[in-house]
PDB file of C-alpha atoms in Angstrom:
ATOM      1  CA  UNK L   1      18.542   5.614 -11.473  1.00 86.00           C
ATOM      2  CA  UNK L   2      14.676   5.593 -11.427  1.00 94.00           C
ATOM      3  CA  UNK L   3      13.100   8.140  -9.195  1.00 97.00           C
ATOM      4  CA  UNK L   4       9.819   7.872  -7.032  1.00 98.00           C
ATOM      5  CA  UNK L   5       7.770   9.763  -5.038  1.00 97.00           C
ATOM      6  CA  UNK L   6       5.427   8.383  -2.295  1.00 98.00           C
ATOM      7  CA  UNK L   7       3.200  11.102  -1.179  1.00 97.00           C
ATOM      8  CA  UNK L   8       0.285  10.024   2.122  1.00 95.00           C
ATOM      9  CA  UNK L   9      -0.266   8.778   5.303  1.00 94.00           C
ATOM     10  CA  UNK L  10       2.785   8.125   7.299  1.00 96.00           C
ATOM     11  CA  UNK L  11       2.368   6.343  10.832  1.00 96.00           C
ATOM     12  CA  UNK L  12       4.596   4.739  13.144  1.00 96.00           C
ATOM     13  CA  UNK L  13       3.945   0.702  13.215  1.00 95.00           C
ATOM     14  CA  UNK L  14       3.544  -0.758  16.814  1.00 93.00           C
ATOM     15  CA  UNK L  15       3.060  -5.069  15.626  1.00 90.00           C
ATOM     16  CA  UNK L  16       1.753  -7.744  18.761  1.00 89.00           C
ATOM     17  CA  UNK L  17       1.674 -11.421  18.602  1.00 88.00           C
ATOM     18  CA  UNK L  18      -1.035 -13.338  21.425  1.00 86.00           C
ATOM     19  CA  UNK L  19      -1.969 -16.650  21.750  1.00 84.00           C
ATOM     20  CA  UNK L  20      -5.506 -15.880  21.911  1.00 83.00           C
ATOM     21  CA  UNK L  21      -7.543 -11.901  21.980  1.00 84.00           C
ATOM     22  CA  UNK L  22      -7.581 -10.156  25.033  1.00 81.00           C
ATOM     23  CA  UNK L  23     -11.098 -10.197  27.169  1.00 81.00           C
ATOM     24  CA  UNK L  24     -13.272  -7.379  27.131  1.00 82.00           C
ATOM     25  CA  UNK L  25     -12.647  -5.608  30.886  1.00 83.00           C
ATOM     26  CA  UNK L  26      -9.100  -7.828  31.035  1.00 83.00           C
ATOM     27  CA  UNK L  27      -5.441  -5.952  31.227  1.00 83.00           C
ATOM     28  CA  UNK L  28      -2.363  -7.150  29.390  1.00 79.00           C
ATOM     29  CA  UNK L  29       0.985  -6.808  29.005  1.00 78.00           C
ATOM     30  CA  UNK L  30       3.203  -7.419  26.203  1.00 76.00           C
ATOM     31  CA  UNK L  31       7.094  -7.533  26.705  1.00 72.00           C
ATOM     32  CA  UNK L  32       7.521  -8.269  22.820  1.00 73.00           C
ATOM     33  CA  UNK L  33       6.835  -6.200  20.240  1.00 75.00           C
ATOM     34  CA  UNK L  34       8.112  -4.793  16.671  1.00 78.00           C
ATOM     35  CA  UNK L  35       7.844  -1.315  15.602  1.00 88.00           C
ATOM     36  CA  UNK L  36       8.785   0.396  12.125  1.00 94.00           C
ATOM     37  CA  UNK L  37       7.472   2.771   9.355  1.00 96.00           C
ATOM     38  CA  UNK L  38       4.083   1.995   8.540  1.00 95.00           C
ATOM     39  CA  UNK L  39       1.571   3.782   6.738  1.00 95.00           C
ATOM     40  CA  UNK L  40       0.782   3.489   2.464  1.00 96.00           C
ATOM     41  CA  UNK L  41       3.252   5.873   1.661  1.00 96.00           C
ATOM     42  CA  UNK L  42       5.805   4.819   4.207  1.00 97.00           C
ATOM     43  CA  UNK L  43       5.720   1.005   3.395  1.00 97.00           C
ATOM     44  CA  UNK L  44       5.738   1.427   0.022  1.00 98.00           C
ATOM     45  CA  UNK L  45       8.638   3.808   0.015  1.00 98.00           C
ATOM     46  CA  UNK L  46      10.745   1.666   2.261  1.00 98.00           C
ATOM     47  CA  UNK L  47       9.945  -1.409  -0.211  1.00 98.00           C
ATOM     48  CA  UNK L  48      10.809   0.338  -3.597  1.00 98.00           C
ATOM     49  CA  UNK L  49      14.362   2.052  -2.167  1.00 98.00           C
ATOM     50  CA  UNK L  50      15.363  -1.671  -1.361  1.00 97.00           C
ATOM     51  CA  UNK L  51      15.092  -2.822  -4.505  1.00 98.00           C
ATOM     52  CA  UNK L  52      16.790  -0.231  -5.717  1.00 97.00           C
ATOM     53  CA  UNK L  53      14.587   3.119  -6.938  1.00 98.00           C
ATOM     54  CA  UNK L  54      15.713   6.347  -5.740  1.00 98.00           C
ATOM     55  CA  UNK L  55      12.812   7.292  -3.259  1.00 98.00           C
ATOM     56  CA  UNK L  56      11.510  10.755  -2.089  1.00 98.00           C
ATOM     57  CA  UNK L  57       8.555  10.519   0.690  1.00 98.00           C
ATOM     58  CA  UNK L  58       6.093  13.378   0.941  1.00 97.00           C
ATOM     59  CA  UNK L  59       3.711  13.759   4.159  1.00 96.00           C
ATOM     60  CA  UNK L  60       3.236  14.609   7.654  1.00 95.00           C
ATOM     61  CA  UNK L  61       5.138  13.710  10.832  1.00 96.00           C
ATOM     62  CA  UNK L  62       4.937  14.657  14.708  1.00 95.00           C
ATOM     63  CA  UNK L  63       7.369  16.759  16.737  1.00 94.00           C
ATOM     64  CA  UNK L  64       7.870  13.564  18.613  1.00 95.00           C
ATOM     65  CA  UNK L  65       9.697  10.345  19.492  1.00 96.00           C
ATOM     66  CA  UNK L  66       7.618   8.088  17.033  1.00 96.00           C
ATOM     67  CA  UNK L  67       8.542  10.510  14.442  1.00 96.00           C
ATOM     68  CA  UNK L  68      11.951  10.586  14.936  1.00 97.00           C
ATOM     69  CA  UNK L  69      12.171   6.958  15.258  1.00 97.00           C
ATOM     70  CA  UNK L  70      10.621   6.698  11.409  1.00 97.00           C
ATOM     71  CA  UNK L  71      12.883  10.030  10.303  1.00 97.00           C
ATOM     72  CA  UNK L  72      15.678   7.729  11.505  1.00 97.00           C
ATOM     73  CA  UNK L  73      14.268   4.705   9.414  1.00 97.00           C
ATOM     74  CA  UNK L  74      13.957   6.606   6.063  1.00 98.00           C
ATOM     75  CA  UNK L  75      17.529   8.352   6.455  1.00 97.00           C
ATOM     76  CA  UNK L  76      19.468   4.786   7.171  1.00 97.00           C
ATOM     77  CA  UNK L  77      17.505   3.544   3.894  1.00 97.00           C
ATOM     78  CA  UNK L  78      18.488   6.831   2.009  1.00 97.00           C
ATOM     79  CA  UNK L  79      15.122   7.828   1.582  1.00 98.00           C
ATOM     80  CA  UNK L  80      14.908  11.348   0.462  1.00 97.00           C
ATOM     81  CA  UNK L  81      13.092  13.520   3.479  1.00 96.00           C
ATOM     82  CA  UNK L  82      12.856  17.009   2.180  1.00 95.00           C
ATOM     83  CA  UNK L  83       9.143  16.870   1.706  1.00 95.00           C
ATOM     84  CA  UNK L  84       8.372  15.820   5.382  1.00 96.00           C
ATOM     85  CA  UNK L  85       7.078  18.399   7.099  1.00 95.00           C
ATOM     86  CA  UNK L  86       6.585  18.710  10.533  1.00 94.00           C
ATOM     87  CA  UNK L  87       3.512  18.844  12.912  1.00 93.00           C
ATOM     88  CA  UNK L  88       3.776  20.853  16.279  1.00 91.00           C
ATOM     89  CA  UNK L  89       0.357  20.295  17.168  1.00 90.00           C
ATOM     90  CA  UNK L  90      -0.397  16.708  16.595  1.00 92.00           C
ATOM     91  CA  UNK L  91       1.260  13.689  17.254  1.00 94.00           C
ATOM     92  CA  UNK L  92       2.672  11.167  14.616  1.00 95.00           C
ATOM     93  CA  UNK L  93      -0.265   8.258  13.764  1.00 94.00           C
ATOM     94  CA  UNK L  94       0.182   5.081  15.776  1.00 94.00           C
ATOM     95  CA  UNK L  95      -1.055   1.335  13.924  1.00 93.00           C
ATOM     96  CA  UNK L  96      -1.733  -1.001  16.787  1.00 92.00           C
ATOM     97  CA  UNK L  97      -1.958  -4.437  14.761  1.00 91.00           C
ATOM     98  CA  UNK L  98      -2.519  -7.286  16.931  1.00 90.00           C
ATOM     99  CA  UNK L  99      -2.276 -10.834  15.174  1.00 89.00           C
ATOM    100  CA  UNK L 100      -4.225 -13.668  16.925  1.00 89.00           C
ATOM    101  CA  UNK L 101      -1.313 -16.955  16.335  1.00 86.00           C
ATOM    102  CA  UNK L 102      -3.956 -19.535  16.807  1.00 85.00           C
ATOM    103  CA  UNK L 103      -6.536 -17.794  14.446  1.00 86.00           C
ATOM    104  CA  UNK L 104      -4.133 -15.583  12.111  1.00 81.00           C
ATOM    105  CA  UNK L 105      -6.180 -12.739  12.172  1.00 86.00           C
ATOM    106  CA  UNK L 106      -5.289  -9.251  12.826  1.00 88.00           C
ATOM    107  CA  UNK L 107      -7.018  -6.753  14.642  1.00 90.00           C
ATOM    108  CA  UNK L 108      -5.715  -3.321  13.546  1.00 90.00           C
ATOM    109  CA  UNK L 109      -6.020  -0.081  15.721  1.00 90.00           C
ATOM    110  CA  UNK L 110      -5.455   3.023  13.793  1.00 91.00           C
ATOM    111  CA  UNK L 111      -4.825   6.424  16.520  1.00 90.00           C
ATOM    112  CA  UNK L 112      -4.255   9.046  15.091  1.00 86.00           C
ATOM    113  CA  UNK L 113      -6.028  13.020  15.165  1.00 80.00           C
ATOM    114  CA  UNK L 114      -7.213  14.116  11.591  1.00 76.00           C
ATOM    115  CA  UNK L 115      -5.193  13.660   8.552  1.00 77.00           C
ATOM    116  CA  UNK L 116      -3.231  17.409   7.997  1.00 80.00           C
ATOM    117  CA  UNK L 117      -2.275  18.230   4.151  1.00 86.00           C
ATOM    118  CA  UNK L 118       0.737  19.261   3.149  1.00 91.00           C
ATOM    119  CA  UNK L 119       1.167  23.160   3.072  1.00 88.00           C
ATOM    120  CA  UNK L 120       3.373  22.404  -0.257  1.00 83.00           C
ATOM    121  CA  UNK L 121       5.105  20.171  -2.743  1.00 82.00           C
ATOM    122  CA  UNK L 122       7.449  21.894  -4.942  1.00 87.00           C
ATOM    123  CA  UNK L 123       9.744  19.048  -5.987  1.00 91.00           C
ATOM    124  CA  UNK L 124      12.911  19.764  -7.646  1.00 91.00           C
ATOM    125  CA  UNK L 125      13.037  16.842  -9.847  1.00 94.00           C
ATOM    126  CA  UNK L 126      10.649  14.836 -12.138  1.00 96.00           C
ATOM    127  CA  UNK L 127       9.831  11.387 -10.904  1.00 97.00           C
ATOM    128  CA  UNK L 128       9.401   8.163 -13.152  1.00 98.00           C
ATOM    129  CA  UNK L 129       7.068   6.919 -10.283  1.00 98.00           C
ATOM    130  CA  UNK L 130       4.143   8.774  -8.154  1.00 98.00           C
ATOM    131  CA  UNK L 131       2.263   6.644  -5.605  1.00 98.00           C
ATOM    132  CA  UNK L 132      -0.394   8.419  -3.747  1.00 98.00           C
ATOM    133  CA  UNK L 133      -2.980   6.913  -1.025  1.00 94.00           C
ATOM    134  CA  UNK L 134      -5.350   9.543  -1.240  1.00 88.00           C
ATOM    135  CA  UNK L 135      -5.430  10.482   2.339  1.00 92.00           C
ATOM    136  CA  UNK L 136      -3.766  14.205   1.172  1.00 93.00           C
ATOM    137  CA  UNK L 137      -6.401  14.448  -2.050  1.00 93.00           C
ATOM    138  CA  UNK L 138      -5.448  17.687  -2.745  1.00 94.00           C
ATOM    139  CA  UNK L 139      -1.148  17.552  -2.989  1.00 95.00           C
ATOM    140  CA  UNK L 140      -2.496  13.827  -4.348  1.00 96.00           C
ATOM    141  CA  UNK L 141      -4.221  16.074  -7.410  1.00 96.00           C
ATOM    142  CA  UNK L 142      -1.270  18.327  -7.907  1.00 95.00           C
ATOM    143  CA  UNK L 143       1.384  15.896  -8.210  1.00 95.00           C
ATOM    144  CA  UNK L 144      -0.373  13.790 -10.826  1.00 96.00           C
ATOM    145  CA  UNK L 145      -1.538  17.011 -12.584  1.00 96.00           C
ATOM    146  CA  UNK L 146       2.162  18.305 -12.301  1.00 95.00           C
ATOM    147  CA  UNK L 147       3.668  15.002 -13.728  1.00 96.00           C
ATOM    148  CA  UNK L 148       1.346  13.569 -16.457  1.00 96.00           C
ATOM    149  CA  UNK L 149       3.807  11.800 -18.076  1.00 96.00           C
ATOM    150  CA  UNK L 150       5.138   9.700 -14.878  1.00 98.00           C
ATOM    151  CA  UNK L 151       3.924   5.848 -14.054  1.00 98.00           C
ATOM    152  CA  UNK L 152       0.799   6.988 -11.213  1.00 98.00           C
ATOM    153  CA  UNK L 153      -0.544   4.382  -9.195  1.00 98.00           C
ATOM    154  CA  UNK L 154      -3.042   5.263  -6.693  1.00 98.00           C
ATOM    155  CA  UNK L 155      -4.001   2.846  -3.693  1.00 98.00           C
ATOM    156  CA  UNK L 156      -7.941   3.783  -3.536  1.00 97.00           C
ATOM    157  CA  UNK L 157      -8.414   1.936  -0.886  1.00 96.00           C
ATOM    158  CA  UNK L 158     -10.249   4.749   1.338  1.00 94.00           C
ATOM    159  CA  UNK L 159     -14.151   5.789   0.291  1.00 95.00           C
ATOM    160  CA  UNK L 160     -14.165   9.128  -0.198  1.00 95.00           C
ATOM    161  CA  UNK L 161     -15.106  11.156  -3.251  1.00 96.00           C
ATOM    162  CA  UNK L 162     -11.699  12.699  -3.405  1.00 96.00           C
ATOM    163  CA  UNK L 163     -10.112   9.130  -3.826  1.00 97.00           C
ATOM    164  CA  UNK L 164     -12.916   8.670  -6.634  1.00 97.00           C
ATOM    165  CA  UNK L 165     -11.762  11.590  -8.489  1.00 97.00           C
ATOM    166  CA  UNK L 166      -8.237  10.581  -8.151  1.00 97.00           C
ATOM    167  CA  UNK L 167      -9.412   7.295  -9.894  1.00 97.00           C
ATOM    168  CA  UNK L 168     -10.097   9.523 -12.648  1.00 96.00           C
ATOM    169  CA  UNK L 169      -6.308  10.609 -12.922  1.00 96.00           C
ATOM    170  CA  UNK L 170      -3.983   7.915 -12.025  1.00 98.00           C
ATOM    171  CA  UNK L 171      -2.665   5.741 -14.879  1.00 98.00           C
ATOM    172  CA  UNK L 172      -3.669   2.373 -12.254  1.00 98.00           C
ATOM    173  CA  UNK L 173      -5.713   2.351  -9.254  1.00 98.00           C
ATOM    174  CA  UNK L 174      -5.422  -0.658  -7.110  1.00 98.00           C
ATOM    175  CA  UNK L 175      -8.806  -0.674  -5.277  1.00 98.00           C
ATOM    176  CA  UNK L 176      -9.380  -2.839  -2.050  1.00 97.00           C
ATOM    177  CA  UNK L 177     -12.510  -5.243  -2.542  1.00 97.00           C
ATOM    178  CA  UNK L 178     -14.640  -2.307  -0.323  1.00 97.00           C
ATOM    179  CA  UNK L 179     -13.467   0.594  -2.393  1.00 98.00           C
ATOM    180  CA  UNK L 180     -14.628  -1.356  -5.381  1.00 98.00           C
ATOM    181  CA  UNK L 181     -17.956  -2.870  -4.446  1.00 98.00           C
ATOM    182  CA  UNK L 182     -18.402   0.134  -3.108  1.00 97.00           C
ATOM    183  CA  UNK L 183     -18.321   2.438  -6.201  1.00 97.00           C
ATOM    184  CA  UNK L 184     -19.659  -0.331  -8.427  1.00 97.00           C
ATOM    185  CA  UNK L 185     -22.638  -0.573  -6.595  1.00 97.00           C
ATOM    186  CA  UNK L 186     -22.398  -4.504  -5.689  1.00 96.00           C
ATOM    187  CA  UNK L 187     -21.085  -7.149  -3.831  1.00 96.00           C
ATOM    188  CA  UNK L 188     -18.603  -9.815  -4.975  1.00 96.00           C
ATOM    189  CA  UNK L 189     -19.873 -13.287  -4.478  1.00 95.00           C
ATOM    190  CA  UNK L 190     -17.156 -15.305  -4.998  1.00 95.00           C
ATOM    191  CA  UNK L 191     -19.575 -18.410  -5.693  1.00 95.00           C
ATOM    192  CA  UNK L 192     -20.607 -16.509  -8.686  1.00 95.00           C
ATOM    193  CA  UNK L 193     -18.194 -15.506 -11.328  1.00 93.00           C
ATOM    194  CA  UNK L 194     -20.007 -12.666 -13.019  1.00 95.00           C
ATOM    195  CA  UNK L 195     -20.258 -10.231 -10.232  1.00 97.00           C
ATOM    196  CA  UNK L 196     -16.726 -10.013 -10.601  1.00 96.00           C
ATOM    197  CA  UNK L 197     -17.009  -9.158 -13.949  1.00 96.00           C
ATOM    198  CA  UNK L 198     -19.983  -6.547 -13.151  1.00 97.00           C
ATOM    199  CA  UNK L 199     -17.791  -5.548 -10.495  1.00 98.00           C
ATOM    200  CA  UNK L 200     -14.410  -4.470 -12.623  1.00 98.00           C
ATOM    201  CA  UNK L 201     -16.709  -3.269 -15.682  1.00 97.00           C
ATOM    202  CA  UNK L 202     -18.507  -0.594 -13.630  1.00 97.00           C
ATOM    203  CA  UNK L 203     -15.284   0.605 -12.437  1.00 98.00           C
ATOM    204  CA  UNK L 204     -13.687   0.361 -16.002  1.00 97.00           C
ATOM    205  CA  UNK L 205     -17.319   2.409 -16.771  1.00 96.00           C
ATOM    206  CA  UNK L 206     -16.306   5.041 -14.644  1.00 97.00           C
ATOM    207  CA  UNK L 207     -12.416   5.255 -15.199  1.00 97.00           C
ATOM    208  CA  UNK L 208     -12.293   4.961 -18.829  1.00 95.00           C
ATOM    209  CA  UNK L 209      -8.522   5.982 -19.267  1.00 95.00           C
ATOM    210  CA  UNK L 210      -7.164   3.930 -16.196  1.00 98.00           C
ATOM    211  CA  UNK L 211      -6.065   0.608 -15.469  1.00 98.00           C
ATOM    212  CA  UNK L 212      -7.987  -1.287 -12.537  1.00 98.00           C
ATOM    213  CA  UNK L 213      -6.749  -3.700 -10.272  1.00 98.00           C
ATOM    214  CA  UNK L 214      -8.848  -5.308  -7.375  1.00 98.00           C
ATOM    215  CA  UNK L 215      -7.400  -6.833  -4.770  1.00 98.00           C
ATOM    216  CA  UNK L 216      -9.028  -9.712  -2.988  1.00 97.00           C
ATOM    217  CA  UNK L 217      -7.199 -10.952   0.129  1.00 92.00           C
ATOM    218  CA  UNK L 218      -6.839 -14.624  -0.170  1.00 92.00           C
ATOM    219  CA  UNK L 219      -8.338 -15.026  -2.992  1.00 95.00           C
ATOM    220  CA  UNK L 220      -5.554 -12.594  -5.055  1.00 97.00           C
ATOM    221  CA  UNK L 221      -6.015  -9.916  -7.485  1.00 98.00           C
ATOM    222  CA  UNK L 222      -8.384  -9.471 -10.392  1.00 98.00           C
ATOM    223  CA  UNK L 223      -7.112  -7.629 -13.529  1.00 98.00           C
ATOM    224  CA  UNK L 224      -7.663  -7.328 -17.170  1.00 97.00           C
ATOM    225  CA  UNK L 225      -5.153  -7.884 -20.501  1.00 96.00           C
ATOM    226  CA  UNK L 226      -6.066  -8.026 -23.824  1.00 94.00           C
ATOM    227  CA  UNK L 227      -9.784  -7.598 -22.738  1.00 92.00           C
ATOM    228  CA  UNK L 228      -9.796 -10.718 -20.646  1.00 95.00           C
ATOM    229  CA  UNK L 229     -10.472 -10.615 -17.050  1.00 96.00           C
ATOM    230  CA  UNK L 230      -8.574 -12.837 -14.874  1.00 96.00           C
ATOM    231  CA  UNK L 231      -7.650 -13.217 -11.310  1.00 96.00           C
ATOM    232  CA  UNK L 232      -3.905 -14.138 -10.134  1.00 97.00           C
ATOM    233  CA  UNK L 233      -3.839 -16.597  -7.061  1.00 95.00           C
ATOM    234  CA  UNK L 234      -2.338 -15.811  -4.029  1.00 94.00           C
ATOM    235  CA  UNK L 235       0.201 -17.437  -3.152  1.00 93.00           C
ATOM    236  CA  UNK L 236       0.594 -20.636  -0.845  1.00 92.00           C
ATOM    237  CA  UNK L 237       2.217 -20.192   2.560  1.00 93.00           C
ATOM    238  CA  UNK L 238       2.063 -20.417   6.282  1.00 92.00           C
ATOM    239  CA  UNK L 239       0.579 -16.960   7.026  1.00 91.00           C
ATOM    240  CA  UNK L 240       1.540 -15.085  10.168  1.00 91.00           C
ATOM    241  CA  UNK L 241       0.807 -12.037   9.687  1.00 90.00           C
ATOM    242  CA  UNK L 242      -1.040 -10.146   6.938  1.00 92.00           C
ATOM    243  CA  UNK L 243      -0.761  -6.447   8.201  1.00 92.00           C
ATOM    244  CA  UNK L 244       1.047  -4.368   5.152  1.00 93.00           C
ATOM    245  CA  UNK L 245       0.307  -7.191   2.471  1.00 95.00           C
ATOM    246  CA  UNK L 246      -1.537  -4.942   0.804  1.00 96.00           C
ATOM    247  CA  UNK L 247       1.557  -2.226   0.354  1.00 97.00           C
ATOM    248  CA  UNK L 248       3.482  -4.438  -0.172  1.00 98.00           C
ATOM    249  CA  UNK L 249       1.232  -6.051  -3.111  1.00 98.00           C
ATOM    250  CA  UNK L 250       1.047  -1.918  -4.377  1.00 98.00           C
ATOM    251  CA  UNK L 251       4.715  -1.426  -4.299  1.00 98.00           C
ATOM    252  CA  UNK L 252       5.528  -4.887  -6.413  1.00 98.00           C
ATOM    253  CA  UNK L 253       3.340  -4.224  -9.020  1.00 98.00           C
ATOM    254  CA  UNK L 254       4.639  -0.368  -9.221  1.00 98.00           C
ATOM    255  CA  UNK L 255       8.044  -1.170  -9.160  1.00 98.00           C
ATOM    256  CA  UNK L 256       7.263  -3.985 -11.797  1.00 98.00           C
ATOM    257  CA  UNK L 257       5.476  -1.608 -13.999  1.00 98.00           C
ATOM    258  CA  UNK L 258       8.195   0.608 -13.931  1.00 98.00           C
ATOM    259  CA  UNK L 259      10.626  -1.908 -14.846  1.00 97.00           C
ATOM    260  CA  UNK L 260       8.915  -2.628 -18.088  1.00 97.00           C
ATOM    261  CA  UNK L 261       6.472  -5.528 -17.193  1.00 97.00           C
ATOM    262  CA  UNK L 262       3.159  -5.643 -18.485  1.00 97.00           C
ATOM    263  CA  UNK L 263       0.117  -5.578 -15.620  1.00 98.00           C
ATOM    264  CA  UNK L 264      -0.221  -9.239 -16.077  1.00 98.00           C
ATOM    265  CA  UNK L 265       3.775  -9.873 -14.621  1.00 98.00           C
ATOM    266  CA  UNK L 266       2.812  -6.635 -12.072  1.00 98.00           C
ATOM    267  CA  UNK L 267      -0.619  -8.365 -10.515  1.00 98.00           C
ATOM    268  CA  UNK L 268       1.015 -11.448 -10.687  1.00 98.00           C
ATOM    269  CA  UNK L 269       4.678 -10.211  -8.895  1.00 98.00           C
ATOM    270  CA  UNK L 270       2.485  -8.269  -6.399  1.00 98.00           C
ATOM    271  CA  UNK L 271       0.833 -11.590  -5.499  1.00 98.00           C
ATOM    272  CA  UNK L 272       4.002 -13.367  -4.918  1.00 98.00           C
ATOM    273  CA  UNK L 273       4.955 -10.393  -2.833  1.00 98.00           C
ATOM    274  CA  UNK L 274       2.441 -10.157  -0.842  1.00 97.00           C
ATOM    275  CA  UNK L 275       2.499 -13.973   0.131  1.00 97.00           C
ATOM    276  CA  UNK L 276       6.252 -13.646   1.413  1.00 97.00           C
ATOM    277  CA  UNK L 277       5.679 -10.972   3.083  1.00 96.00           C
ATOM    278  CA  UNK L 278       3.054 -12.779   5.175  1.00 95.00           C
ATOM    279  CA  UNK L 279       4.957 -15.286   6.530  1.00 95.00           C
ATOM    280  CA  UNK L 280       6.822 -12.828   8.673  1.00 93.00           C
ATOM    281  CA  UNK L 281       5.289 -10.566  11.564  1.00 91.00           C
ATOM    282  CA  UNK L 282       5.122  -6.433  10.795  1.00 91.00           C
ATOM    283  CA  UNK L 283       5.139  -5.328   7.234  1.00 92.00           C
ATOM    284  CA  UNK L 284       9.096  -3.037   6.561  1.00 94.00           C
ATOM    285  CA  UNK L 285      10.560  -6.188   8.511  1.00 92.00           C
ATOM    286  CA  UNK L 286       8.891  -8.255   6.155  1.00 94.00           C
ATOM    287  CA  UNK L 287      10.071  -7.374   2.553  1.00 97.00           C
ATOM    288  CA  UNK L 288      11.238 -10.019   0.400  1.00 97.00           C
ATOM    289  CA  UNK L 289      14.450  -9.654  -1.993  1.00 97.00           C
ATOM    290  CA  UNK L 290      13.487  -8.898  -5.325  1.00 97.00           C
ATOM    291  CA  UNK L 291      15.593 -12.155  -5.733  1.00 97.00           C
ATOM    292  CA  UNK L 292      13.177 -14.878  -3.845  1.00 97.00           C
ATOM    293  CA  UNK L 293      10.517 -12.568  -5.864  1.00 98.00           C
ATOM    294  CA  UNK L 294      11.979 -13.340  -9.027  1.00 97.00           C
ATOM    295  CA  UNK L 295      12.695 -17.106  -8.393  1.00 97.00           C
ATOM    296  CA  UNK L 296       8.849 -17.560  -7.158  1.00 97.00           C
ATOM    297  CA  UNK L 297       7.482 -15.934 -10.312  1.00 97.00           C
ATOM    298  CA  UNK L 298      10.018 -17.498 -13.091  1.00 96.00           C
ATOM    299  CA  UNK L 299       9.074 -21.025 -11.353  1.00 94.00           C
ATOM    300  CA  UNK L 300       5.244 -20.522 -11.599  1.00 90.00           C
ATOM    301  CA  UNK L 301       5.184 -18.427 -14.554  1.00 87.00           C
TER     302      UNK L 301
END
């Protein structure tokens, strides 16, 4: 069986539904709500041990209830724990993500004290897989230094000049729309073409020896084959909520990658993900079968 390791930012999900935002100076109550492993590394873990990859998860968790509740989560999923390690002094991150039904949009609260590194990672096995989020740079570094020869994909999502260097080392970065226009430099005008193409060859300037991806919300992902760059549609649904699309994009295109499937099949598979997965609220409770996956993608492609 095919072994991962997801190694980052692990936070306990806390999803809302309202009809409409709160007021400024108003007080609500909500009697409904859905909670669940969230976080890079925790989503994308829970995602690839359903469709079958033997998953380790590397990071840091609270001495408290939230933390127990997603200890609880990984070990009825039979995801491998060892590499957890505990925080006595802080709590376990909290993701507030409140979707607006009328408007669709999410407003996302992240609470949480500052990110602690992992004291170690001496892993007893060698992974096919790494993902890393770059919120532990350093363990991030050591992991894809350790295991050169496994798959890497590296969610550079955050802007920091740690997360740049780890550009540098992963086999594929998938790079929000900030992180890229960011460290190309300029903005992507969707009206014109070519500051896409400025946008990916800047990047491609500055990563020579790893494959980019850009992900662009509703517009899909941009990616090159055979020196062509192209951009995979999203795909068409009722959205409800869009919190963990991005994961959940991360974790398709990994798991297709290390399957055998070129990055054209992985952008295009992490599109088709992403779009089921927004028609249901939270982002765990909302991964598709590999099955309706597969369907999707051999009826399109």
């Amino acid at each position: 069986m095919l072994k991962s390791i997801c190694l980052g930012r692990l936070t306990y999900d806390i999803n809302l539904e309202v009809e409409k935002m709160p007021v400024e100076g108003s007080k609500s109550e909500f009697f409904e709500k859905k909670g669940n492993v969230g976080g890079q590394a925790g989503i994308v873990a829970c995602c690839l041990v359903k469709w079958g990859v033997n998953t380790t998860v590397a990071g840091i968790l609270g001495n408290d209830v939230n933390g127990s509740r997603i200890r609880k989560t990984f070990d009825k999923l039979h995801i491998d724990t060892r590499y957890i390690e505990p925080s006595y002094d802080n709590d376990t991150p909290m993701t507030i993500s409140i979707v607006n039904k009328s408007t669709k949009k999410n407003t996302i609260y992240n609470i949480s004290d500052k990110y602690i590194g992992l004291k170690k990672c001496d892993f007893d096995f060698t992974p096919d897989l790494i993902f890393v989020d770059g919120y532990d740079a350093v363990q991030a570094k050591n992991l894809l230094d350790r295991f050169p020869k496994a798959l890497s994909v590296l969610d550079a999502s955050l802007i920091t000049s740690s997360v740049i260097e780890l550009c540098k080392k992963a086999k594929y970065a998938v790079c929000s729309k900030e992180f890229a226009e960011n460290v190309a430099g300029t903005r992507i005008d969707f009206q014109v073409p070519s500051t896409l193409v400025t946008v990916y060859q800047r990047l491609k300037k500055k990563f020579l020896n790893t494959e980019i991806v850009i992900t662009l919300g509703e517009k899909g992902a941009l990616y090159c084959i055979n020196n062509q760059i192209k951009i995979s549609p999203s795909l068409k649904v009722n959205v409800v909520d869009t919190h963990g699309c991005g994961e959940l994009f991360r974790a398709a295109l990994a798991y297709t990658l290390l399957n055998g499937g070129d990055i054209e099949k992985a952008v295009k598979m992490g599109c088709i993900t992403a779009g089921l997965a927004a028609t249901q609220l939270g982002a765990v409770d909302s991964i598709p079968t590999l099955e309706d996956i597969k369907k999707i993608y051999e009826q399109n492609y």
